[in-house]
Short mmCIF file of C-alpha atoms in Angstrom, two decimals:
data_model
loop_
_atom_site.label_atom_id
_atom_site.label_comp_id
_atom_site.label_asym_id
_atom_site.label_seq_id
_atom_site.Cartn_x
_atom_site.Cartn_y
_atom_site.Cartn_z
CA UNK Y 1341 72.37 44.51 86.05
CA UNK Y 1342 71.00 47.95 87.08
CA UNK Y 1343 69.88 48.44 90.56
CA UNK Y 1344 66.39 48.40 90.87
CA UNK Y 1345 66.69 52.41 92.58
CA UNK Y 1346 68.22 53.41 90.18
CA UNK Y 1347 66.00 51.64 87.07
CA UNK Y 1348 63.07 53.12 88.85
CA UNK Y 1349 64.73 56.95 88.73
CA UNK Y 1350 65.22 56.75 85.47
CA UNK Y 1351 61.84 55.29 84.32
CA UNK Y 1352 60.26 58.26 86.28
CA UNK Y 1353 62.91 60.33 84.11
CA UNK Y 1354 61.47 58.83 80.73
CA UNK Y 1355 58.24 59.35 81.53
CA UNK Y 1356 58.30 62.80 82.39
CA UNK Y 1357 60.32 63.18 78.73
CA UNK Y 1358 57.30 61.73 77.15
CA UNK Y 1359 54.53 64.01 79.24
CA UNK Y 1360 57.19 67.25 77.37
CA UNK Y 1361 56.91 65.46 74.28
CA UNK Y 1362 53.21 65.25 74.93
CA UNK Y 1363 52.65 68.87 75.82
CA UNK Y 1364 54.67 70.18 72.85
CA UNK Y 1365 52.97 68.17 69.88
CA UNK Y 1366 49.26 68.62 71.55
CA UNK Y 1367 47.42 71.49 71.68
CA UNK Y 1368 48.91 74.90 73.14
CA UNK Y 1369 48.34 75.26 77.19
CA UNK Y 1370 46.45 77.90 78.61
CA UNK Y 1371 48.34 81.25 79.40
CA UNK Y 1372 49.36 81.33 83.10
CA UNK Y 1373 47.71 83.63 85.21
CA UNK Y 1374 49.35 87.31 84.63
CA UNK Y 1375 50.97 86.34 81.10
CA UNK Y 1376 50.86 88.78 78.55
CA UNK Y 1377 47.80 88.72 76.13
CA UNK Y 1378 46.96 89.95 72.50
CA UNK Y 1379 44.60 92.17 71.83
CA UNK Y 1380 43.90 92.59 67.81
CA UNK Y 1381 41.37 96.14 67.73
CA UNK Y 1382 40.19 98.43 64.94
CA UNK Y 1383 43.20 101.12 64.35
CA UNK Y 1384 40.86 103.82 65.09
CA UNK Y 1385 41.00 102.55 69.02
CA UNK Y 1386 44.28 103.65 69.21
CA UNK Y 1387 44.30 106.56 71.56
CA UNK Y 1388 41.65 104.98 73.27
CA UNK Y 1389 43.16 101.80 74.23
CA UNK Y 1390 46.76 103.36 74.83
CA UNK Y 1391 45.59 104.86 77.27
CA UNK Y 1392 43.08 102.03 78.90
CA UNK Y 1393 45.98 99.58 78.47
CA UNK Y 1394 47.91 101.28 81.31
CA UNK Y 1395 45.46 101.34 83.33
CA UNK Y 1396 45.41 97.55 83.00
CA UNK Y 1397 48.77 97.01 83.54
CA UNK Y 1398 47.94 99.46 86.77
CA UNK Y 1399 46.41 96.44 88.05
CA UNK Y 1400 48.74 93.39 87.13
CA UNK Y 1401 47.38 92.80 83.61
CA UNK Y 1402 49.33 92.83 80.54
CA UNK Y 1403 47.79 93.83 76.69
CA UNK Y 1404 49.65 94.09 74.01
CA UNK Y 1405 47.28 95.83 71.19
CA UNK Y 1406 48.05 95.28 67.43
CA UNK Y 1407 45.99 97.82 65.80
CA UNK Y 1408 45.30 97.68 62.20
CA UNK Y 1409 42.20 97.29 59.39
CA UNK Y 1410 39.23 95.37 60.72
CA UNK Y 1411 39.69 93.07 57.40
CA UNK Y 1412 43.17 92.92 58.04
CA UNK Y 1413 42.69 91.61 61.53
CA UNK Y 1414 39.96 89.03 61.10
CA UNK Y 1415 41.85 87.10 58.23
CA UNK Y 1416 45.18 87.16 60.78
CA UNK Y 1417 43.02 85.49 63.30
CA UNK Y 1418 41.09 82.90 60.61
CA UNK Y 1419 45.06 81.80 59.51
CA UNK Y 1420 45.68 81.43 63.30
CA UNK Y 1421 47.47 84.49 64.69
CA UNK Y 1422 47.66 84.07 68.14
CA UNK Y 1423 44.77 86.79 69.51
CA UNK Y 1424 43.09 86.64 72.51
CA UNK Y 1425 40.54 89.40 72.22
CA UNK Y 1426 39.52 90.84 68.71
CA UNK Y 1427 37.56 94.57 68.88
CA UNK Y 1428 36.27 94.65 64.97
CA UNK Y 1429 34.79 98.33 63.25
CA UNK Y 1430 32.25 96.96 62.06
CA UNK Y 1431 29.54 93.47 62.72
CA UNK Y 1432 30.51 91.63 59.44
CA UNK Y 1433 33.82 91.01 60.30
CA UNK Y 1434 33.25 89.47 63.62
CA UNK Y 1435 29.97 87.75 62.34
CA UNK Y 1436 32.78 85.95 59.61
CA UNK Y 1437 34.93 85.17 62.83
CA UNK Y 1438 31.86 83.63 64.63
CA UNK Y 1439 30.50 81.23 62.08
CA UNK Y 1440 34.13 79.89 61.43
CA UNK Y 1441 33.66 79.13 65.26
CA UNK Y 1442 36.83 81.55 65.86
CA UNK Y 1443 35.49 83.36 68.76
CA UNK Y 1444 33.82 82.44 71.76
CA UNK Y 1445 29.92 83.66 71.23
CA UNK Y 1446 28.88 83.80 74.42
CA UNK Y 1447 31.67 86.21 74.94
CA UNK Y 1448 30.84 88.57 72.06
CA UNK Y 1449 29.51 92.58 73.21
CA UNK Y 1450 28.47 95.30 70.92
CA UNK Y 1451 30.99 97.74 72.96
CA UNK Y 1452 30.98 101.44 71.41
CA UNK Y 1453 29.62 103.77 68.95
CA UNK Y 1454 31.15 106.07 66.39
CA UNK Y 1455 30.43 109.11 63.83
CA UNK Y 1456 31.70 109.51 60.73
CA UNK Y 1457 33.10 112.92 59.91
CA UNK Y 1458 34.52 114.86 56.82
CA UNK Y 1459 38.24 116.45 57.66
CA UNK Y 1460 40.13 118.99 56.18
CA UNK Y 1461 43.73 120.38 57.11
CA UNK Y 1462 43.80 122.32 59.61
CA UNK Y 1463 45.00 125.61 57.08
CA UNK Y 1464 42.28 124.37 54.24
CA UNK Y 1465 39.89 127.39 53.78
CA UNK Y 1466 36.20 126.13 52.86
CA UNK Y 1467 32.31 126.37 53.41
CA UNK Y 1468 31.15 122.98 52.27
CA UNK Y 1469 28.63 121.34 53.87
CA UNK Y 1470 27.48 117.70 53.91
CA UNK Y 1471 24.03 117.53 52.41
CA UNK Y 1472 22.09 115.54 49.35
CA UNK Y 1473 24.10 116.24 46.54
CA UNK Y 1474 26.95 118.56 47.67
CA UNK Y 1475 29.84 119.35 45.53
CA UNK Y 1476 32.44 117.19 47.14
CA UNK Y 1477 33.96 116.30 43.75
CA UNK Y 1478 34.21 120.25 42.74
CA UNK Y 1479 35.67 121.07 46.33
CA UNK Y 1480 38.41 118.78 45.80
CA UNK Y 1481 39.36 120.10 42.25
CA UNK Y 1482 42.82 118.19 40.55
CA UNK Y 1483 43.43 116.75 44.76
CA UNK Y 1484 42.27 113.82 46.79
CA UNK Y 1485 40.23 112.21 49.16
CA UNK Y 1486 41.43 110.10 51.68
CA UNK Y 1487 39.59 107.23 52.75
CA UNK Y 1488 40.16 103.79 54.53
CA UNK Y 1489 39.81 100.85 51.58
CA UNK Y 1490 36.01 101.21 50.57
CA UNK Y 1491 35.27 97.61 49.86
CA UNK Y 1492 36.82 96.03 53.07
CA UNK Y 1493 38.11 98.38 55.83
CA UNK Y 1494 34.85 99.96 58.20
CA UNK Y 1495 35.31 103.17 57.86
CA UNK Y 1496 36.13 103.04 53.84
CA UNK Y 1497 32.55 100.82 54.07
CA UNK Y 1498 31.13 103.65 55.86
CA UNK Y 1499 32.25 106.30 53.93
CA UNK Y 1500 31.92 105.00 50.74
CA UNK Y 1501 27.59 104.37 51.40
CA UNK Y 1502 27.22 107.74 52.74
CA UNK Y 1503 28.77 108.93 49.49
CA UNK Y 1504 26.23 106.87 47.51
CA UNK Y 1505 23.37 108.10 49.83
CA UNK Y 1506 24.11 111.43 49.76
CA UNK Y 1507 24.37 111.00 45.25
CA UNK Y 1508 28.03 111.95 45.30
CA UNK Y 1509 30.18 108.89 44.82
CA UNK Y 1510 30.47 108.30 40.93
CA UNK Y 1511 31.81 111.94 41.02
CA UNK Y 1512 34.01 111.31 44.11
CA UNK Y 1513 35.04 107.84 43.31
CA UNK Y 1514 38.16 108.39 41.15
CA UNK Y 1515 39.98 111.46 42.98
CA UNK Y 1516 39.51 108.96 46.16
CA UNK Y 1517 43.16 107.85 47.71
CA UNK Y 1518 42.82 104.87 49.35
CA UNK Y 1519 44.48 103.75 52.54
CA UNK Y 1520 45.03 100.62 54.61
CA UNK Y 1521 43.13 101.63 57.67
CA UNK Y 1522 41.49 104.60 59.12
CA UNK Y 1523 44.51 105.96 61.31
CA UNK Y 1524 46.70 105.95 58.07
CA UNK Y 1525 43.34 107.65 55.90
CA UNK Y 1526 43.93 110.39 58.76
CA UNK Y 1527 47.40 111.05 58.48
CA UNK Y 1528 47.28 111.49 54.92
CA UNK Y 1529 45.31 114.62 55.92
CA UNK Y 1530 47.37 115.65 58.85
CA UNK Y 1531 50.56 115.37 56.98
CA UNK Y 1532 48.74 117.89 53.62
CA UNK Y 1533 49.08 114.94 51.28
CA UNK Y 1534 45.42 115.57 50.45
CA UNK Y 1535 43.08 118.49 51.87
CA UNK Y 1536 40.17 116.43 52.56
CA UNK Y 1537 39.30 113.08 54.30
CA UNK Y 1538 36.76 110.94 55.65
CA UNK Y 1539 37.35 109.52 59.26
CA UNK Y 1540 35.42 108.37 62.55
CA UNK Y 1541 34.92 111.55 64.76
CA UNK Y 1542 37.36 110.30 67.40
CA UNK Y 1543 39.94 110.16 64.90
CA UNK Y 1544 39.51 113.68 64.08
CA UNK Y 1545 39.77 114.71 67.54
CA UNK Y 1546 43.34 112.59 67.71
CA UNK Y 1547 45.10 114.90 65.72
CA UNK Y 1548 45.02 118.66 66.04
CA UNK Y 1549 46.53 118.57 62.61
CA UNK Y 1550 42.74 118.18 60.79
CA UNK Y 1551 40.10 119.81 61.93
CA UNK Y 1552 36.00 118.57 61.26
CA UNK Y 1553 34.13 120.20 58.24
CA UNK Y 1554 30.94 118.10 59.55
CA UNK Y 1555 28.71 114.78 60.57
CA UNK Y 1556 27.54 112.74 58.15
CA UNK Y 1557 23.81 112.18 58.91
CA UNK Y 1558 23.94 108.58 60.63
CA UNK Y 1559 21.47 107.71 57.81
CA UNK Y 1560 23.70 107.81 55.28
CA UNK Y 1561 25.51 104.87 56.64
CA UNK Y 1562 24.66 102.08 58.59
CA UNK Y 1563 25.01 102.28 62.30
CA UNK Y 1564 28.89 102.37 63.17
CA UNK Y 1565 29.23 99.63 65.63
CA UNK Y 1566 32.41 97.98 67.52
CA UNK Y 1567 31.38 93.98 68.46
CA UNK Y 1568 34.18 92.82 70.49
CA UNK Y 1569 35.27 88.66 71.74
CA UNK Y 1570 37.31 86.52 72.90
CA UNK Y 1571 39.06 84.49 70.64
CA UNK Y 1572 38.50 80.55 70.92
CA UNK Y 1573 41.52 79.03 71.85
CA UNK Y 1574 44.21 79.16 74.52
CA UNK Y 1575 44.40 82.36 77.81
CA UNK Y 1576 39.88 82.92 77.07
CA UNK Y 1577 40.08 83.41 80.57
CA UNK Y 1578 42.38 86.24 80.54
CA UNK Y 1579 41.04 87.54 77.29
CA UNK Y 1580 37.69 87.68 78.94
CA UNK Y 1581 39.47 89.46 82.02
CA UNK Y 1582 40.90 92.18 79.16
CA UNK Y 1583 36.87 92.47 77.77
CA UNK Y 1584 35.58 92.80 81.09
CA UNK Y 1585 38.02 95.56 81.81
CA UNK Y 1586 36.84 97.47 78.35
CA UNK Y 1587 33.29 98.13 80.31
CA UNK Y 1588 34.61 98.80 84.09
CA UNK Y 1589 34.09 102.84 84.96
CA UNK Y 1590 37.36 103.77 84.54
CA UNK Y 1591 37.93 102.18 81.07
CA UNK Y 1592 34.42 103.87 79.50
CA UNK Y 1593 35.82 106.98 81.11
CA UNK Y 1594 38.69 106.83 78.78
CA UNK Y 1595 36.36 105.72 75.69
CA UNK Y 1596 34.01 108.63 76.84
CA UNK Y 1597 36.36 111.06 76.66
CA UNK Y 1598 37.87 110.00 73.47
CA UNK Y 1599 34.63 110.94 71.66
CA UNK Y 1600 33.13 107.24 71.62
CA UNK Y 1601 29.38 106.39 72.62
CA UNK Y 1602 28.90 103.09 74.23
CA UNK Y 1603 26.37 100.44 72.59
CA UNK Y 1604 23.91 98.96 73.99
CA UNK Y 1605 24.84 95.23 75.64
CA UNK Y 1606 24.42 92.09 73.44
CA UNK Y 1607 25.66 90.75 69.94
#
């Protein structure tokens, strides 16, 4: 027969196995305090949140930032890719995250602005200008255009109405070279694969490689917003810490700098 001591140490044993067995097959626990979060944000953020990362981790926080395509992002998070804060290019794709119920609403900010801006290398000689109609197709003769995808990355989306606005597009269309996201769009440029490109203005300023040709009236396009959220699920509270760092002085400083305008408050 087993003591009674010792029956009771193990029964406290066994029933600490079952509250691990518990844990593991439940739902995932919280992020402690201090743990390292995910950030998923629209690759044209880059500089921008390079920099305003370390001045997180300045004060105890960790981000880790996986930049890429808005599109790209938003159907990571909807298979479950562990995000804690999503920044999207553009309203749609965060309006598909919130009526899936993959964010948390009440967290969700319009944070920034953008332009959108024609580039050229740095050593392309040329006196186009944007206006109704231009010769963007002539311009770019036997070469290419590079744009973000046009029917699902922002800026592509962007780019790709002020075209249509502006009556150039059908010409444009098939000399356009189409990229995954906006940062890769702009290297195609700074890297003379094609002459020409269409970017966000803080892109442009990125990359001392490409240099602006001009603004593309901001009513050629609708209005280039960045909605950013927590994403539902485990660490909200230190995602929210991350998007309530994004709009402390020092952090609109940064985006200030970069080129970016900030939105007004609210979804």
């Amino acid at each position: 027969m087993i003591p009674e001591p010792i029956r009771r140490r193990m029964a406290a044993v066994l029933f600490g196995l079952v509250l691990v067995g518990a844990a593991l097959l439940g739902a995932p626990r919280p992020a402690p305090a201090g743990e390292a979060i995910t950030v998923f944000a629209a690759a044209s953020l880059k500089t921008a949140l390079d920099e305003i990362s370390a001045l997180y981790a300045e004060g105890g926080g960790t981000a880790v930032v996986s930049l890429g395509g808005s599109a790209a992002l938003a159907r990571q998070i909807q298979y479950g890719a562990p995000a804690q804060v999503f920044i999207s290019a553009n309203t749609a794709w965060m309006d598909a995250l919130e009526s899936g119920g993959l964010i948390d609403a009440a967290s969700r900010v319009n944070l920034l602005t953008n332009r959108l801006v024609l580039i050229a290398g740095r050593d392309v000689q040329t006196d186009l200008a944007i206006a109704q109609g231009f010769d963007l197709a002539g311009e770019l003769g036997s070469g290419k255009l590079a744009m973000a995808l046009v029917d699902a990355v922002p800026a592509g989306i962007y780019g790709k109405s002020a075209l249509q606005s502006l009556g150039v597009w059908d010409a444009v269309e098939p000399k356009v070279a189409q990229a995954d996201n906006v940062r890769a769009a702009l290297m195609l440029v700074a890297m003379g694969e094609t002459d020409f490109g269409i970017v966000y203005a803080t892109d442009a300023a990125a990359d001392p490689r490409v240099r602006v040709i001009g603004l593309f009236p901001p009513e050629s396009h609708p209005p280039i917003l960045y909605p950013a959220a927590v994403v539902a699920g485990p660490a909200q509270d230190q995602g929210q810490a991350f998007l309530d760092f994004l709009r402390t002085p020092a952090a609109t400083e940064v985006f200030l700098r970069q080129g970016f305008g900030l939105a007004e408050s609210g979804s």
